[in-house]
CSV table of C-alpha atoms in Angstrom, one decimal:
chain,number,residue,atom,x,y,z
A,542,MET,CA,0.0,0.3,0.2
A,543,ASP,CA,2.6,2.2,0.9
A,544,TYR,CA,4.4,1.9,-2.3
A,545,LEU,CA,1.4,2.9,-4.2
A,546,LEU,CA,0.7,5.8,-2.3
A,547,GLN,CA,4.6,6.8,-2.5
A,548,SER,CA,3.8,6.0,-6.3
A,549,ILE,CA,1.2,8.3,-6.6
A,550,GLN,CA,2.7,11.4,-4.8
A,551,GLY,CA,5.8,11.1,-6.6
A,552,SER,CA,4.4,11.0,-9.9
A,553,ALA,CA,5.1,13.4,-12.6
A,554,PHE,CA,1.3,14.5,-12.9
A,555,SER,CA,1.5,14.9,-8.6
A,556,HIS,CA,4.5,17.0,-8.8
A,557,TRP,CA,3.2,19.0,-11.8
A,558,ALA,CA,-0.1,19.4,-9.8
A,559,GLN,CA,1.4,20.8,-6.6
A,560,SER,CA,3.8,23.3,-8.5
A,561,SER,CA,1.8,24.8,-10.9
A,562,LEU,CA,-2.0,23.8,-10.2
A,563,TYR,CA,-2.2,23.8,-6.7
A,564,PRO,CA,-3.8,27.0,-5.8
A,565,ILE,CA,-6.5,26.6,-8.7
A,566,VAL,CA,-7.5,23.1,-7.5
A,567,VAL,CA,-8.2,24.4,-4.4
A,568,THR,CA,-10.1,27.2,-5.5
A,569,LEU,CA,-12.3,24.5,-7.9
A,570,HIS,CA,-12.7,22.6,-4.5
A,571,ALA,CA,-14.2,25.7,-2.8
A,572,ILE,CA,-16.7,26.4,-5.6
A,573,GLY,CA,-17.6,22.7,-5.9
A,574,LEU,CA,-18.4,22.7,-1.8
A,575,ALA,CA,-20.6,26.1,-2.7
A,576,MET,CA,-22.6,24.3,-5.3
A,577,LEU,CA,-23.0,21.1,-3.4
A,578,VAL,CA,-23.3,21.9,0.2
A,579,GLY,CA,-25.0,25.2,-0.5
A,580,LEU,CA,-28.1,23.7,-2.9
A,581,LEU,CA,-28.6,20.6,-0.6
A,582,THR,CA,-28.5,22.5,2.6
A,583,VAL,CA,-31.5,24.9,0.9
A,584,ILE,CA,-33.0,21.6,-0.2
A,585,ASP,CA,-32.7,19.9,3.6
A,586,LEU,CA,-33.5,23.4,5.1
A,587,ARG,CA,-36.7,23.7,3.2
A,588,VAL,CA,-37.4,19.7,4.0
A,589,LEU,CA,-36.9,20.7,7.9
A,590,GLY,CA,-39.6,23.3,7.4
A,591,PHE,CA,-37.9,26.7,6.5
A,592,ALA,CA,-39.3,28.4,3.8
A,593,ARG,CA,-42.4,26.4,3.6
A,594,GLN,CA,-43.6,28.3,0.4
A,595,LEU,CA,-41.1,26.8,-1.4
A,596,PRO,CA,-43.2,23.5,-3.6
A,597,LEU,CA,-40.6,20.4,-3.4
A,598,PRO,CA,-40.9,19.3,-6.3
A,599,ALA,CA,-39.8,22.1,-8.3
A,600,LEU,CA,-36.6,22.4,-5.9
A,601,ARG,CA,-35.8,18.8,-7.4
A,602,GLN,CA,-34.0,21.1,-10.4
A,603,PHE,CA,-31.7,22.4,-8.0
A,604,MET,CA,-29.9,18.8,-7.5
A,605,ASN,CA,-28.4,18.8,-11.1
A,606,GLY,CA,-26.3,21.8,-9.4
A,607,ALA,CA,-25.4,19.9,-6.6
A,608,TRP,CA,-24.3,17.1,-9.2
A,609,ILE,CA,-22.3,19.5,-10.8
A,610,GLY,CA,-20.5,20.6,-7.6
A,611,PHE,CA,-20.2,16.8,-6.2
A,612,TRP,CA,-17.9,16.0,-9.8
A,613,ILE,CA,-16.1,19.3,-9.9
A,614,ASN,CA,-15.1,18.3,-6.1
A,615,ALA,CA,-14.4,14.2,-6.6
A,616,ALA,CA,-12.1,15.4,-9.3
A,617,SER,CA,-10.4,18.2,-7.9
A,618,GLY,CA,-10.2,16.2,-4.5
A,619,ALA,CA,-8.6,13.3,-6.5
A,620,VAL,CA,-5.9,15.6,-7.6
A,621,LEU,CA,-5.3,17.2,-4.3
A,622,PHE,CA,-5.1,13.5,-3.1
A,623,SER,CA,-2.7,12.8,-5.2
A,624,ILE,CA,-0.5,15.4,-4.0
A,625,ASP,CA,-0.4,14.0,-0.1
A,626,ALA,CA,-1.6,10.2,-1.0
A,627,LYS,CA,0.0,9.1,2.0
A,628,LYS,CA,-0.8,11.9,4.9
A,629,ASP,CA,-4.2,11.5,3.4
A,630,PHE,CA,-4.7,7.7,3.2
A,631,TYR,CA,-3.2,7.3,6.7
A,632,SER,CA,-5.5,10.4,8.4
A,633,GLY,CA,-8.5,9.8,10.6
A,634,LEU,CA,-9.6,13.1,9.2
A,635,PHE,CA,-9.6,12.1,5.2
A,636,ARG,CA,-11.4,8.6,6.5
A,637,VAL,CA,-13.7,10.4,8.3
A,638,LYS,CA,-14.5,13.0,5.3
A,639,LEU,CA,-14.6,10.0,2.6
A,640,THR,CA,-17.3,8.1,5.2
A,641,VAL,CA,-19.5,11.0,5.7
A,642,ILE,CA,-19.1,12.3,1.8
A,643,ALA,CA,-20.7,8.7,0.7
A,644,ALA,CA,-23.4,8.9,3.6
A,645,GLY,CA,-24.4,12.3,2.3
A,646,VAL,CA,-24.5,11.4,-1.0
A,647,ILE,CA,-26.9,8.1,-0.5
A,648,LEU,CA,-28.8,10.5,1.9
A,649,ALA,CA,-29.0,13.3,-1.3
A,650,LYS,CA,-30.1,10.3,-3.7
A,651,VAL,CA,-33.0,9.0,-1.1
A,652,ILE,CA,-34.4,13.1,-0.3
A,653,ASP,CA,-34.3,13.2,-4.4
A,654,SER,CA,-36.3,10.4,-5.2
A,655,ASN,CA,-38.4,9.9,-2.0
A,656,VAL,CA,-39.4,13.2,-0.8
A,657,LEU,CA,-38.9,15.6,-3.5
A,658,SER,CA,-40.5,13.8,-6.1
A,659,VAL,CA,-43.9,13.5,-4.3
A,660,SER,CA,-46.4,14.8,-6.5
A,661,ASP,CA,-49.5,15.2,-3.9
A,662,ALA,CA,-49.7,18.6,-2.5
A,663,PRO,CA,-50.2,17.8,1.2
A,664,ALA,CA,-46.6,15.9,1.2
A,665,ALA,CA,-45.0,18.9,-1.2
A,666,ILE,CA,-46.3,21.5,1.5
A,667,GLU,CA,-45.4,19.7,4.9
A,668,PRO,CA,-42.8,16.3,4.8
A,669,THR,CA,-42.9,13.6,6.9
A,670,ALA,CA,-41.0,13.1,10.2
A,671,ARG,CA,-38.5,10.4,8.5
A,672,ALA,CA,-38.4,12.8,5.7
A,673,LYS,CA,-36.7,15.6,8.1
A,674,LEU,CA,-35.1,13.1,9.7
A,675,LEU,CA,-33.2,12.4,6.7
A,676,ALA,CA,-33.0,16.0,5.9
A,677,LEU,CA,-31.3,16.4,9.6
A,678,ALA,CA,-29.0,13.6,8.8
A,679,SER,CA,-28.0,15.2,5.4
A,680,LEU,CA,-27.1,18.7,6.8
A,681,LEU,CA,-24.8,16.8,9.7
A,682,CYS,CA,-23.0,14.7,7.2
A,683,TRP,CA,-22.1,17.9,4.8
A,684,THR,CA,-21.0,20.0,8.0
A,685,GLY,CA,-19.0,17.0,8.9
A,686,ALA,CA,-17.7,16.8,5.4
A,687,ILE,CA,-16.5,20.6,5.9
A,688,VAL,CA,-15.1,20.5,9.0
A,689,SER,CA,-12.9,17.6,8.4
A,690,GLY,CA,-12.1,18.6,5.0
A,691,ARG,CA,-10.8,21.8,6.6
A,692,LEU,CA,-9.0,20.6,9.8
A,693,LEU,CA,-7.6,17.9,7.3
A,694,ALA,CA,-5.7,21.2,5.9
A,695,TYR,CA,-4.2,22.0,9.2
A,696,SER,CA,-2.8,18.5,10.1
A,697,THR,CA,0.3,16.9,9.7
A,698,PHE,CA,0.0,12.8,10.1
A,699,GLY,CA,-3.1,13.1,12.4
A,700,ASP,CA,-2.3,15.7,15.0
A,701,VAL,CA,-4.6,18.5,14.3
A,702,GLY,CA,-4.1,22.1,15.7
A,703,ALA,CA,-0.4,22.0,14.9
A,704,GLU,CA,-0.6,24.8,12.4
B,280,MET,CA,0.6,53.3,0.1
B,281,SER,CA,1.6,57.0,0.6
B,282,ALA,CA,3.3,58.4,3.6
B,283,ALA,CA,0.2,60.1,4.9
B,284,ALA,CA,-2.4,57.2,4.2
B,285,GLN,CA,0.4,55.0,5.9
B,286,ALA,CA,0.1,57.3,9.3
B,287,ILE,CA,-3.5,56.8,9.2
B,288,ALA,CA,-3.5,53.4,8.6
B,289,HIS,CA,-0.6,51.7,10.7
B,290,PRO,CA,-2.0,52.9,14.2
B,291,ILE,CA,-5.5,51.4,13.5
B,292,LEU,CA,-4.1,48.1,12.0
B,293,TYR,CA,-1.9,47.8,15.3
B,294,TRP,CA,-4.7,48.5,17.3
B,295,ILE,CA,-6.5,45.9,15.7
B,296,LYS,CA,-4.0,43.3,16.3
B,297,TYR,CA,-4.1,44.0,19.7
B,298,THR,CA,-7.3,43.7,20.6
B,299,PRO,CA,-8.1,40.6,22.9
B,300,ALA,CA,-10.1,39.2,20.2
B,301,ALA,CA,-7.3,39.2,18.0
B,302,ALA,CA,-4.8,37.7,20.5
B,303,PHE,CA,-7.1,34.9,20.9
B,304,VAL,CA,-7.0,33.9,17.4
B,305,ARG,CA,-3.3,34.2,17.4
B,306,ASP,CA,-2.9,32.4,20.8
B,307,SER,CA,-4.9,29.5,20.3
B,308,PRO,CA,-4.3,26.5,18.4
B,309,TRP,CA,-8.2,25.7,17.8
B,310,ALA,CA,-9.3,29.6,16.8
B,311,PHE,CA,-7.7,29.5,13.3
B,312,PRO,CA,-9.1,26.2,12.0
B,313,ALA,CA,-12.3,26.5,13.7
B,314,LEU,CA,-12.9,29.8,12.5
B,315,GLN,CA,-11.9,28.2,8.9
B,316,CYS,CA,-14.8,25.4,9.5
B,317,LEU,CA,-17.1,28.3,10.0
B,318,HIS,CA,-16.4,30.4,7.2
B,319,PHE,CA,-16.9,27.9,4.9
B,320,ILE,CA,-20.4,26.8,6.3
B,321,GLY,CA,-21.2,30.2,6.0
B,322,MET,CA,-19.9,30.2,2.4
B,323,ALA,CA,-22.1,27.2,2.0
B,324,LEU,CA,-25.5,28.9,3.0
B,325,LEU,CA,-24.5,32.2,1.3
B,326,ILE,CA,-23.8,31.2,-2.0
B,327,GLY,CA,-26.6,28.5,-1.7
B,328,ALA,CA,-29.4,31.1,-0.9
B,329,VAL,CA,-27.9,33.6,-3.2
B,330,GLY,CA,-27.3,31.0,-5.7
B,331,THR,CA,-31.0,29.7,-5.8
B,332,ILE,CA,-32.4,33.0,-6.2
B,333,ASP,CA,-30.2,34.1,-9.3
B,334,LEU,CA,-30.7,30.9,-11.0
B,335,ARG,CA,-34.4,30.7,-10.5
B,336,VAL,CA,-34.5,34.6,-12.0
B,337,LEU,CA,-32.2,33.3,-14.8
B,338,GLY,CA,-35.0,30.5,-15.3
B,339,VAL,CA,-33.9,27.5,-13.8
B,340,GLY,CA,-37.1,25.5,-11.5
B,341,ARG,CA,-39.6,27.5,-13.5
B,342,PRO,CA,-42.6,26.2,-11.2
B,343,LEU,CA,-41.0,27.5,-8.2
B,344,PRO,CA,-42.9,31.1,-8.0
B,345,ILE,CA,-39.9,33.5,-7.4
B,346,ASP,CA,-42.1,35.5,-4.3
B,347,SER,CA,-41.1,31.8,-2.5
B,348,VAL,CA,-37.5,31.9,-3.2
B,349,MET,CA,-37.2,35.6,-2.1
B,350,ARG,CA,-37.9,33.9,1.2
B,351,LEU,CA,-33.9,32.4,1.0
B,352,LEU,CA,-32.7,36.0,1.8
B,353,PRO,CA,-32.7,35.3,5.5
B,354,LEU,CA,-30.3,32.3,4.9
B,355,ALA,CA,-28.2,34.4,2.6
B,356,LEU,CA,-28.1,36.8,5.6
B,357,VAL,CA,-27.0,34.1,8.1
B,358,GLY,CA,-24.3,33.2,6.0
B,359,PHE,CA,-23.2,36.7,5.5
B,360,GLY,CA,-23.1,37.2,9.2
B,361,ILE,CA,-21.0,34.6,9.8
B,362,ASN,CA,-18.7,35.0,7.7
B,363,LEU,CA,-18.6,38.8,8.0
B,364,LEU,CA,-17.8,38.1,11.5
B,365,SER,CA,-15.3,35.1,10.7
B,366,GLY,CA,-13.6,37.2,8.0
B,367,ALA,CA,-13.4,39.9,10.5
B,368,LEU,CA,-11.4,37.9,13.0
B,369,PHE,CA,-8.9,36.4,10.3
B,370,PHE,CA,-8.1,40.0,9.4
B,371,ALA,CA,-7.7,40.9,13.0
B,372,HIS,CA,-5.4,38.2,13.6
B,373,ASP,CA,-2.8,39.6,11.1
B,374,PRO,CA,-4.1,42.6,9.9
B,375,PHE,CA,-0.7,43.8,8.5
B,376,GLN,CA,-0.6,40.9,6.2
B,377,TYR,CA,-4.4,41.2,4.7
B,378,ALA,CA,-4.2,44.6,4.8
B,379,PHE,CA,-1.8,44.9,2.0
B,380,ASN,CA,-2.9,41.6,0.4
B,381,LEU,CA,-4.1,42.3,-3.3
B,382,SER,CA,-6.4,39.1,-3.4
B,383,PHE,CA,-7.8,40.5,-0.1
B,384,ARG,CA,-8.3,44.2,-1.2
B,385,LEU,CA,-10.1,42.5,-4.8
B,386,LYS,CA,-12.3,40.3,-2.5
B,387,LEU,CA,-13.7,43.1,-0.5
B,388,PHE,CA,-14.4,45.3,-3.6
B,389,LEU,CA,-16.3,42.0,-4.9
B,390,ILE,CA,-17.9,41.9,-1.9
B,391,GLY,CA,-19.2,45.7,-2.2
B,392,ALA,CA,-19.9,45.0,-5.5
B,393,ALA,CA,-22.3,42.1,-5.0
B,394,GLY,CA,-24.1,44.0,-2.1
B,395,LEU,CA,-24.5,46.8,-4.3
B,396,ASN,CA,-25.9,44.5,-6.9
B,397,ALA,CA,-28.0,42.8,-4.6
B,398,ILE,CA,-29.6,46.6,-3.4
B,399,TRP,CA,-30.3,46.8,-7.2
B,400,PHE,CA,-32.0,43.3,-7.3
B,401,ARG,CA,-34.5,44.4,-4.9
B,402,LEU,CA,-35.5,47.5,-6.7
B,403,GLN,CA,-36.2,45.5,-9.5
B,404,GLN,CA,-38.8,43.3,-7.2
B,405,SER,CA,-41.8,43.6,-9.4
B,406,ARG,CA,-39.9,43.2,-12.6
B,407,MET,CA,-38.5,39.6,-11.9
B,408,GLU,CA,-38.8,38.2,-15.4
B,409,SER,CA,-37.4,41.3,-17.0
B,410,ALA,CA,-33.9,41.1,-18.9
B,411,LEU,CA,-32.6,43.7,-16.5
B,412,ALA,CA,-33.5,41.5,-13.8
B,413,LYS,CA,-31.5,38.4,-15.4
B,414,MET,CA,-29.3,40.2,-16.2
B,415,ILE,CA,-28.6,41.5,-12.3
B,416,ALA,CA,-28.9,37.8,-11.1
B,417,ALA,CA,-25.9,36.5,-13.9
B,418,LEU,CA,-23.8,39.3,-12.4
B,419,SER,CA,-24.4,38.2,-8.9
B,420,LEU,CA,-23.5,35.1,-9.4
B,421,GLY,CA,-20.3,35.9,-11.3
B,422,LEU,CA,-19.7,38.4,-8.4
B,423,TRP,CA,-20.0,35.8,-5.6
B,424,LEU,CA,-17.7,33.4,-7.5
B,425,GLY,CA,-15.2,36.2,-8.2
B,426,VAL,CA,-15.6,36.5,-4.2
B,427,ILE,CA,-14.7,32.5,-3.9
B,428,ILE,CA,-11.6,32.7,-6.2
B,429,ALA,CA,-10.0,35.9,-4.7
B,430,GLY,CA,-10.6,34.5,-1.3
B,431,ARG,CA,-9.1,31.2,-1.9
B,432,PHE,CA,-6.1,32.9,-3.4
B,433,ILE,CA,-5.6,35.3,-0.7
B,434,ALA,CA,-3.2,32.7,0.7
B,435,PHE,CA,-1.5,32.4,-2.8
B,436,THR,CA,-0.8,36.0,-3.0
B,437,ALA,CA,2.7,37.4,-1.7
B,438,GLN,CA,2.8,40.7,-0.2
B,439,PRO,CA,4.1,43.8,-2.7
């Protein structure tokens, strides 16, 4: 495993990315975050009861923007991983981040197909308690992804807070 | 910076630098990373709400009544408030770095422009389907995108 991580980190691509792409890649990662988490947060808060006037089915169209943000971040995240493969792979924060992202993606899919696709009027206005639980879990996952991702930037092999 | 401007700015920056809040951010190993987390969460709230409104004005999610998406405005203001506060603490923790950083100055300028643009947008309230409203919405998306880019580049911009 270490050999694989070392060869990713030592590859010509990784060096090139680190020396000339790094500012652009972290900027793309922030833009993707704003699209993905921003739009999903609006949807989750609406499910939880904020801005009740917004019809839920119409909000589905904003899922596309969230998925564009997701793919921007999957791609930019892969480049960032290649720069710090070994540190990231052995970081607890990185593992937490990947786990909550996976959970968040599944929750977004479930909310999209089970909560937003309601066509009957009552459910479009007041989602069920189960739907609200899903939205709350989604918000927690994405908050966790932001926090673990940010702290990862300040960690050196796991000791968080040592700038 | 002219000598006169420096004579005014330096004592102010020096005062900011030694406020208790600024000293706390510098001395605590956790304060800066924690503020960064808040700044990104605030960004997601602000951009998510503003982006949804702008996209709707531009035609995405047509069945959504425009009046209803305007209900997201408080969310944008909460996000902006979180980021104004966390951003002010970033500035205070090292004012001489930020005040002379070109990316930071560009970011402030873009935020100011986005704010004026938002006021102009409010004035169009009764004409949300007009070409002008669409133009303002597109400008808003562009300005906030610029704010994110300039903000990220603060760390990569050398002091002049």
